Each structure stands twice: as structure tokens, then as C-alpha cells.
mmCIF file of C-alpha atoms in Angstrom:
data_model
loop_
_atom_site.group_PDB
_atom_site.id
_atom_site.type_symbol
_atom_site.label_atom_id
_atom_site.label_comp_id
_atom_site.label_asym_id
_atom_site.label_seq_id
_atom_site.Cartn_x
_atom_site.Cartn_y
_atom_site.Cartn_z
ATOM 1 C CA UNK A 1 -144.089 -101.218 109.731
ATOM 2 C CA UNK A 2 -143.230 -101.404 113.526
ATOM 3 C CA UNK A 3 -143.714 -104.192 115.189
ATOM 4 C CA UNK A 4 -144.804 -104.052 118.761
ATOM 5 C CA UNK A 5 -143.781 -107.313 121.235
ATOM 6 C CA UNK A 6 -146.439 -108.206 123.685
ATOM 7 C CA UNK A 7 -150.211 -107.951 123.928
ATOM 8 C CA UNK A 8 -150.742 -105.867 127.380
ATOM 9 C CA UNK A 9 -151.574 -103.077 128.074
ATOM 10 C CA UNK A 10 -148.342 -101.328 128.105
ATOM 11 C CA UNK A 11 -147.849 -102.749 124.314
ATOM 12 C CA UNK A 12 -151.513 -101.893 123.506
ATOM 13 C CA UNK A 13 -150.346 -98.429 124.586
ATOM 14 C CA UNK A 14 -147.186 -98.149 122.708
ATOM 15 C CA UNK A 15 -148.598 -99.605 119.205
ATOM 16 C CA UNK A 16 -151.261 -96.584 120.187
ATOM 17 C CA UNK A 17 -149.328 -94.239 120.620
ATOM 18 C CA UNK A 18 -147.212 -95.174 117.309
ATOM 19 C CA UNK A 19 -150.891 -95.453 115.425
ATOM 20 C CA UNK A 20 -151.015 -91.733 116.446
ATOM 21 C CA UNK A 21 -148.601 -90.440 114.887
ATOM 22 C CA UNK A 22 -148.892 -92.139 111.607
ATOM 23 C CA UNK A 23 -146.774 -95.581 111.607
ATOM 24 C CA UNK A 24 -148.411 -98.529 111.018
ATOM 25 C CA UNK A 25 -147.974 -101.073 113.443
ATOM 26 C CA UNK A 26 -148.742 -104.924 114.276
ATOM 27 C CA UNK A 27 -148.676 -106.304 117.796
ATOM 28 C CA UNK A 28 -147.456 -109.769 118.457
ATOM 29 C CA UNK A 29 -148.846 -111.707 121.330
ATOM 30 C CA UNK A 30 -148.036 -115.275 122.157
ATOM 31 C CA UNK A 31 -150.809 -115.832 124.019
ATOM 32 C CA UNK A 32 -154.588 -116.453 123.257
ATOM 33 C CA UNK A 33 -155.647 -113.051 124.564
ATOM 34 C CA UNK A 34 -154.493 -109.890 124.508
ATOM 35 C CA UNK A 35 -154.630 -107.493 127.735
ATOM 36 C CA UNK A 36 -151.817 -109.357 129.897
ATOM 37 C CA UNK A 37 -152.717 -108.903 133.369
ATOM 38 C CA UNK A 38 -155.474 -107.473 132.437
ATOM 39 C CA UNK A 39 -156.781 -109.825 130.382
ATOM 40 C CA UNK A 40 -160.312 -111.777 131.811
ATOM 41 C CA UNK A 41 -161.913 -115.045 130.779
ATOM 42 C CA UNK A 42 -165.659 -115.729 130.565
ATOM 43 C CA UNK A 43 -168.047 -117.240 132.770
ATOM 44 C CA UNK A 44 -171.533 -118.445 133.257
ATOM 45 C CA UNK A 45 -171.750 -114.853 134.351
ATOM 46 C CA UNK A 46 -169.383 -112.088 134.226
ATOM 47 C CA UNK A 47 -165.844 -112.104 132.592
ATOM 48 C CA UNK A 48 -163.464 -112.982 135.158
ATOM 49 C CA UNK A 49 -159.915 -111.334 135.386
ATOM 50 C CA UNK A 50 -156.983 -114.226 134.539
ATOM 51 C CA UNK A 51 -155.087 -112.169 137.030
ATOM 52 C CA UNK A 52 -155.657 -109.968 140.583
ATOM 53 C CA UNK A 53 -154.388 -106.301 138.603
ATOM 54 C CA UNK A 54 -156.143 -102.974 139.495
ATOM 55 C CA UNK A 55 -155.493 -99.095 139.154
ATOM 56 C CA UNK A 56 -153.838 -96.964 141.583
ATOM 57 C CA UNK A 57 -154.834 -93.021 141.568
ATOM 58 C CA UNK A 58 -150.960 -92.338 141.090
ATOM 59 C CA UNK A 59 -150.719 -94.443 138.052
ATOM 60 C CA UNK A 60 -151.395 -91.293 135.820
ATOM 61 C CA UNK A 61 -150.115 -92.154 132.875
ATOM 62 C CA UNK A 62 -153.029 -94.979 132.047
ATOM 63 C CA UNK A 63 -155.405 -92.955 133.574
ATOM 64 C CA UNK A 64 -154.859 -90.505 131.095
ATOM 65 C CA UNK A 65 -154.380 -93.322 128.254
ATOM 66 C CA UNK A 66 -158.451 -94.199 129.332
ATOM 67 C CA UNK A 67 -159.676 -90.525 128.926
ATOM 68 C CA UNK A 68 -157.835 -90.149 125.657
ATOM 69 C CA UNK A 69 -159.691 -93.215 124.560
ATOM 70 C CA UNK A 70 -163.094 -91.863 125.902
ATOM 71 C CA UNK A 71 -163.378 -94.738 128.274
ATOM 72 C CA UNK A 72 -162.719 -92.893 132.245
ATOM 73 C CA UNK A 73 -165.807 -93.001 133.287
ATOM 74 C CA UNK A 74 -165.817 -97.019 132.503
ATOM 75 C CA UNK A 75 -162.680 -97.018 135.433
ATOM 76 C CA UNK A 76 -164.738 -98.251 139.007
ATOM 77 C CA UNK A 77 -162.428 -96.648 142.289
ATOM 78 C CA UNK A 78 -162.986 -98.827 145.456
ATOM 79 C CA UNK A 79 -161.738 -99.542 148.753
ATOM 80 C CA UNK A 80 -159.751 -102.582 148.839
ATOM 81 C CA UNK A 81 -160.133 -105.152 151.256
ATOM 82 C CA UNK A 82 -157.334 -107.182 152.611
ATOM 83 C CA UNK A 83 -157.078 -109.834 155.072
ATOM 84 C CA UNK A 84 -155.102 -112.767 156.508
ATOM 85 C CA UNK A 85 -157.049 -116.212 158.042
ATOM 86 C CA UNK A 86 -155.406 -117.893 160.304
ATOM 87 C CA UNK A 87 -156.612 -120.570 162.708
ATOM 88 C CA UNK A 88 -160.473 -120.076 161.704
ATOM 89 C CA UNK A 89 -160.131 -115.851 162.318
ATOM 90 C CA UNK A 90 -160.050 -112.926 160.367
ATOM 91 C CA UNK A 91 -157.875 -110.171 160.694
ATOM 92 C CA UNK A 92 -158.626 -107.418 158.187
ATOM 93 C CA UNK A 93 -155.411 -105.216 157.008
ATOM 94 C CA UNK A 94 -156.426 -102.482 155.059
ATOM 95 C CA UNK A 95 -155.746 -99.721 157.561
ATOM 96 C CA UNK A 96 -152.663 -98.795 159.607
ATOM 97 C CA UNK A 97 -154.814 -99.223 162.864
ATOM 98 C CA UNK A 98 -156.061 -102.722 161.759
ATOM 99 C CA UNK A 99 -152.350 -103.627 160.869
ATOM 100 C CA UNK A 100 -151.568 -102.639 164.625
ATOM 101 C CA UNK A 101 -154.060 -104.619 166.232
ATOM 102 C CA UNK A 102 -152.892 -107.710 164.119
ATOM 103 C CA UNK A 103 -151.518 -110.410 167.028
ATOM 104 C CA UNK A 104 -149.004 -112.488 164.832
ATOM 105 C CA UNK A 105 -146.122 -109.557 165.207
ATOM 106 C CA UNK A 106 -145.145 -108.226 168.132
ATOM 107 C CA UNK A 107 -144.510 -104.347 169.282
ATOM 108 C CA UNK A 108 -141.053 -104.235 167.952
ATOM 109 C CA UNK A 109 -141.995 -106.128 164.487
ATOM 110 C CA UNK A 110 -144.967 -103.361 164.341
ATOM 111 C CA UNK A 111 -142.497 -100.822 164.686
ATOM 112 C CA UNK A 112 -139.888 -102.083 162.214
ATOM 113 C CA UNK A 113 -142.249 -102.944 159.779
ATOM 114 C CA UNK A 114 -143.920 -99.312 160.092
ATOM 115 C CA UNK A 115 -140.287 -97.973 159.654
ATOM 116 C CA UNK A 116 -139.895 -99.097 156.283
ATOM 117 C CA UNK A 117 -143.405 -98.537 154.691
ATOM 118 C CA UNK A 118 -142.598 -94.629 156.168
ATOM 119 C CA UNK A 119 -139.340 -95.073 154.257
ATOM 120 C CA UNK A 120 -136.913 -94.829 157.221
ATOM 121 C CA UNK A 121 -134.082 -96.881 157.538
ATOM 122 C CA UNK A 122 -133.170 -98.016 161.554
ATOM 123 C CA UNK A 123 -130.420 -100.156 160.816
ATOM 124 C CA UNK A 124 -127.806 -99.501 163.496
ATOM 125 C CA UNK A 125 -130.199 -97.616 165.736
ATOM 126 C CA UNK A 126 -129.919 -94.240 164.045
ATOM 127 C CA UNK A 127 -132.908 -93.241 161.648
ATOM 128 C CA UNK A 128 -131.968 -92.239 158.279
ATOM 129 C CA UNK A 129 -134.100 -91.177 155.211
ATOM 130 C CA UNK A 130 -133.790 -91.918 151.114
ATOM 131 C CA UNK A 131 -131.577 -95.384 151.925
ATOM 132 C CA UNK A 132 -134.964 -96.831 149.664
ATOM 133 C CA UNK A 133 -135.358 -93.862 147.288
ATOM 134 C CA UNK A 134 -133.617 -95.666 144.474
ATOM 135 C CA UNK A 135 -134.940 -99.164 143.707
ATOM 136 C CA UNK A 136 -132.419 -99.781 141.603
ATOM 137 C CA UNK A 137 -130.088 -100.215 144.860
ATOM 138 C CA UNK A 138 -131.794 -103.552 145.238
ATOM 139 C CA UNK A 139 -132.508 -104.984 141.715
ATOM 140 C CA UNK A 140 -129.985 -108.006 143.156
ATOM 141 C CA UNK A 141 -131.042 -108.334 147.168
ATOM 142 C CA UNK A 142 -132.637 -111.359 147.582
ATOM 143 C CA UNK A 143 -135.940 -110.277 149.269
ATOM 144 C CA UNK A 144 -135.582 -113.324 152.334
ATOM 145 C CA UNK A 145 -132.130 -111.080 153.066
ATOM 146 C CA UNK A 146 -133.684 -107.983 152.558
ATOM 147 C CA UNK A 147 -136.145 -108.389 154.723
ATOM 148 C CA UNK A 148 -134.246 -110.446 157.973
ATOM 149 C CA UNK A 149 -132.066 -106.962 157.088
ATOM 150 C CA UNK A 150 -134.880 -104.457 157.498
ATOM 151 C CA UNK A 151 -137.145 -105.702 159.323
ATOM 152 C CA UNK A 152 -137.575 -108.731 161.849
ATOM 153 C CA UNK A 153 -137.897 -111.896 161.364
ATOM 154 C CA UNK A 154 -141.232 -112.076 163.077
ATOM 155 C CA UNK A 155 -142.032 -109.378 159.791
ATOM 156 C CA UNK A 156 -141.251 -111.757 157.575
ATOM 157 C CA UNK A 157 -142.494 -114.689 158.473
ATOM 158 C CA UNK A 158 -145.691 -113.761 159.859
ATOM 159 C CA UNK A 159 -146.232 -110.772 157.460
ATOM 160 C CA UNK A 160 -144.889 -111.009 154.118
ATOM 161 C CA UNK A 161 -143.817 -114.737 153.773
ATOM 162 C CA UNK A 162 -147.798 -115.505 153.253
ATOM 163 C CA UNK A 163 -147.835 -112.397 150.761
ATOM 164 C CA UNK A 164 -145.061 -114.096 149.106
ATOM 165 C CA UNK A 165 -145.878 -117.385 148.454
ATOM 166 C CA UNK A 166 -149.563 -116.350 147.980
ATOM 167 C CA UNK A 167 -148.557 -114.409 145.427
ATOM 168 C CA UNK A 168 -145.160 -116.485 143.793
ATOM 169 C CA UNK A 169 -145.849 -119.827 144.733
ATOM 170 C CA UNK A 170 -142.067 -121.860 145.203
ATOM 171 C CA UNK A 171 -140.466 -118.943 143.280
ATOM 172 C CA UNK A 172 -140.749 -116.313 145.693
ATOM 173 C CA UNK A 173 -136.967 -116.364 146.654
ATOM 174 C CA UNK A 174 -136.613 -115.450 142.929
ATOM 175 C CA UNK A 175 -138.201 -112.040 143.781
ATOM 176 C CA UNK A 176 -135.760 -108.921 144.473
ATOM 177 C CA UNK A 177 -136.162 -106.553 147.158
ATOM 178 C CA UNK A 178 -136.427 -104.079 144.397
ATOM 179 C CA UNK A 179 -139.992 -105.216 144.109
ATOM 180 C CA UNK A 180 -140.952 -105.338 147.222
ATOM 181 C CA UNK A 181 -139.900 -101.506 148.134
ATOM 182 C CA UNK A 182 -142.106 -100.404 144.506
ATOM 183 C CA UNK A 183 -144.786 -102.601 146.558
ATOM 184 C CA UNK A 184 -144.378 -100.732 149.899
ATOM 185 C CA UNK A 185 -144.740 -97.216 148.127
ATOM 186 C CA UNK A 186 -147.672 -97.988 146.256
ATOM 187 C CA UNK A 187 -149.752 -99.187 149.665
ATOM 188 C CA UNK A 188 -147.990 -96.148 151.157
ATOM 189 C CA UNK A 189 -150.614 -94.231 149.408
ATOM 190 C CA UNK A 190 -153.636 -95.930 151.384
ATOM 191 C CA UNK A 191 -156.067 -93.761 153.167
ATOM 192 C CA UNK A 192 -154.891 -94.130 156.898
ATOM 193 C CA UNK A 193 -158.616 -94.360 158.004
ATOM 194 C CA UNK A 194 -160.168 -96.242 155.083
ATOM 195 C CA UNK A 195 -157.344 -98.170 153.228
ATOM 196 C CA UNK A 196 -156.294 -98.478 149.632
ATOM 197 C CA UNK A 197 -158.146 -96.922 146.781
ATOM 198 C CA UNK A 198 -158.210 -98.891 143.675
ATOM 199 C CA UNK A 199 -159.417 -98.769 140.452
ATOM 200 C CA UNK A 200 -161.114 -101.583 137.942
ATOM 201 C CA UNK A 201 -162.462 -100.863 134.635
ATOM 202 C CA UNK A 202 -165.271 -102.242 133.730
ATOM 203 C CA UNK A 203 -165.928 -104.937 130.869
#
């Protein structure tokens, strides 16, 4: 018997995987549900996901997990829609041309913050690549540092310290800069004219 810790998906997958190749296996989940982020509640309508989670198109490994289990065609790809309100006016963010016309960050802030979701470090005036290849560089960075670092201050305050506490709550100084560059690649992969493709599965 293997016992599998955790009632996600990525334990779902691994007591799946095991289940494959002949071990028997029990998952353990401390939690009501099973599914983790993914996990939905009903309504007077449709379930409702616990949690904002969707699909990338680079995330091939559970892509493949959902045609091995016959459900791909149950996996919905949209374009995502993102936006920030502020003083009674939307300003949609999905594209790199709405991001430019945004009004709370100025020229320079544009240009630092496009540095860094291209990869390219301008510390010091000098461009230099792969200085956020390696995550792992920045498991311990405080993101606030990070940030004031790599950026502007006008970057993040008026760009990701919304995201942040949106997202975190009081806790967000507890997030690592490691996180936020895994962040940056992923919505590197928008489509420059449409924005980011994501996927939801059905059910």
C-alpha cells in the first residue's frame, strides 16, 4: 500500500499514475473535497470553483493527464479578461497595448516593468539576459525588495501591490520573488493582440 498525501490534482495524478502500474494506493485529504484548487462548490446553479485556477497551453503535462483519462475535449480554452477599477473606470489589461495605455505608471515604470516580463535585467543601466532564468535565485527575496530592485516603485505600487493583496490578503510580504518571476513567464505567453489563453474544464 502507498499512501498518497493530499487530495489535488497533482496527488490525484500521482496515486494515478501508481494505480497504473499495479500498487495499490489510498489518498489522504484533510479537507472535505478533493480537487484542491480545483475543487468547486455547488450552487443554485452551476458548481462554483472554491478557487480562481485555470490551464495554461504550456502546462503539458495535465493536458496530457486529461487525454489519457478520455476527458480533453471536456477542457474549455478562452481569452482571459483582466482589469483594474479605480476611481469608477476601467482599464482592461489583457494585452501589451492595453497595459501601455494604462495612466497609473508612467513612461519609465512602462518600460521597467516591460523589461522584466521580456526577461531583461537593467539594473545598472546595462541590459543583461538569464539574471531570472533560475527561480531558485530568489526562493528567499522578499518580493516588496524584489520589486523596488527591478522595477520602480511606481510598478509596484500601482501595478502589482493590488495583484498582491488581491490575491494574499495581509500575507503578501510572505510571498518570494521566486513566485512572482514563475508568474511573469506564464503571462509571458499571452497573445500580444488578444491576451492570455486559458483553459477550464468543464463540470
Amino acid at each position: 500500500m502507498i499512501g498518497v498525501v493530499g487530495g489535488g490534482i497533482a496527488g490525484l495524478a500521482a496515486a494515478h499514475r501508481l494505480q497504473e502500474r499495479g500498487h495499490e494506493v489510498q489518498v489522504f485529504e484533510a479537507g472535505e473535497d478533493l480537487g484542491g484548487l480545483a475543487a468547486t462548490y455547488p450552487t443554485a446553479g452551476d458548481r462554483i470553483e472554491k478557487f480562481y485556477h485555470h490551464l495554461s497551453k504550456s502546462e503539458e503535462t495535465i493536458v496530457e493527464l486529461a487525454e489519457d483519462l478520455g476527458i480533453e475535449d471536456a477542457i474549455e480554452w478562452q481569452v482571459g479578461k483582466n482589469a483594474y477599477y479605480i476611481d469608477g473606470v476601467v482599464h482592461p489589461m489583457d494585452t501589451a497595448w492595453q497595459i501601455l495605455a494604462y495612466p497609473h505608471l508612467s513612461f519609465y515604470d512602462k518600460f521597467r516593468l516591460g523589461m522584466l516580463v521580456l526577461g531583461v535585467d537593467v539594473r545598472g543601466g546595462v541590459p543583461s539576459g538569464g539574471t531570472y532564468e533560475d527561480f531558485t535565485d530568489f526562493e528567499d527575496v522578499p518580493i516588496e525588495d524584489f520589486l523596488l530592485e527591478h522595477t520602480s516603485r511606481g510598478v509596484f505600487e500601482n501595478f502589482f501591490l493590488p495583484l498582491l493583496r488581491a490575491k494574499f490578503g495581509d500575507r503578501w510580504r510572505e510571498v518570494s520573488a521566486a513566485w512572482l518571476l514563475a508568474r511573469v513567464r506564464f503571462r509571458g505567453e499571452r497573445d500580444l493582440t488578444e491576451g492570455e489563453i486559458l483553459g477550464y474544464l468543464e463540470g
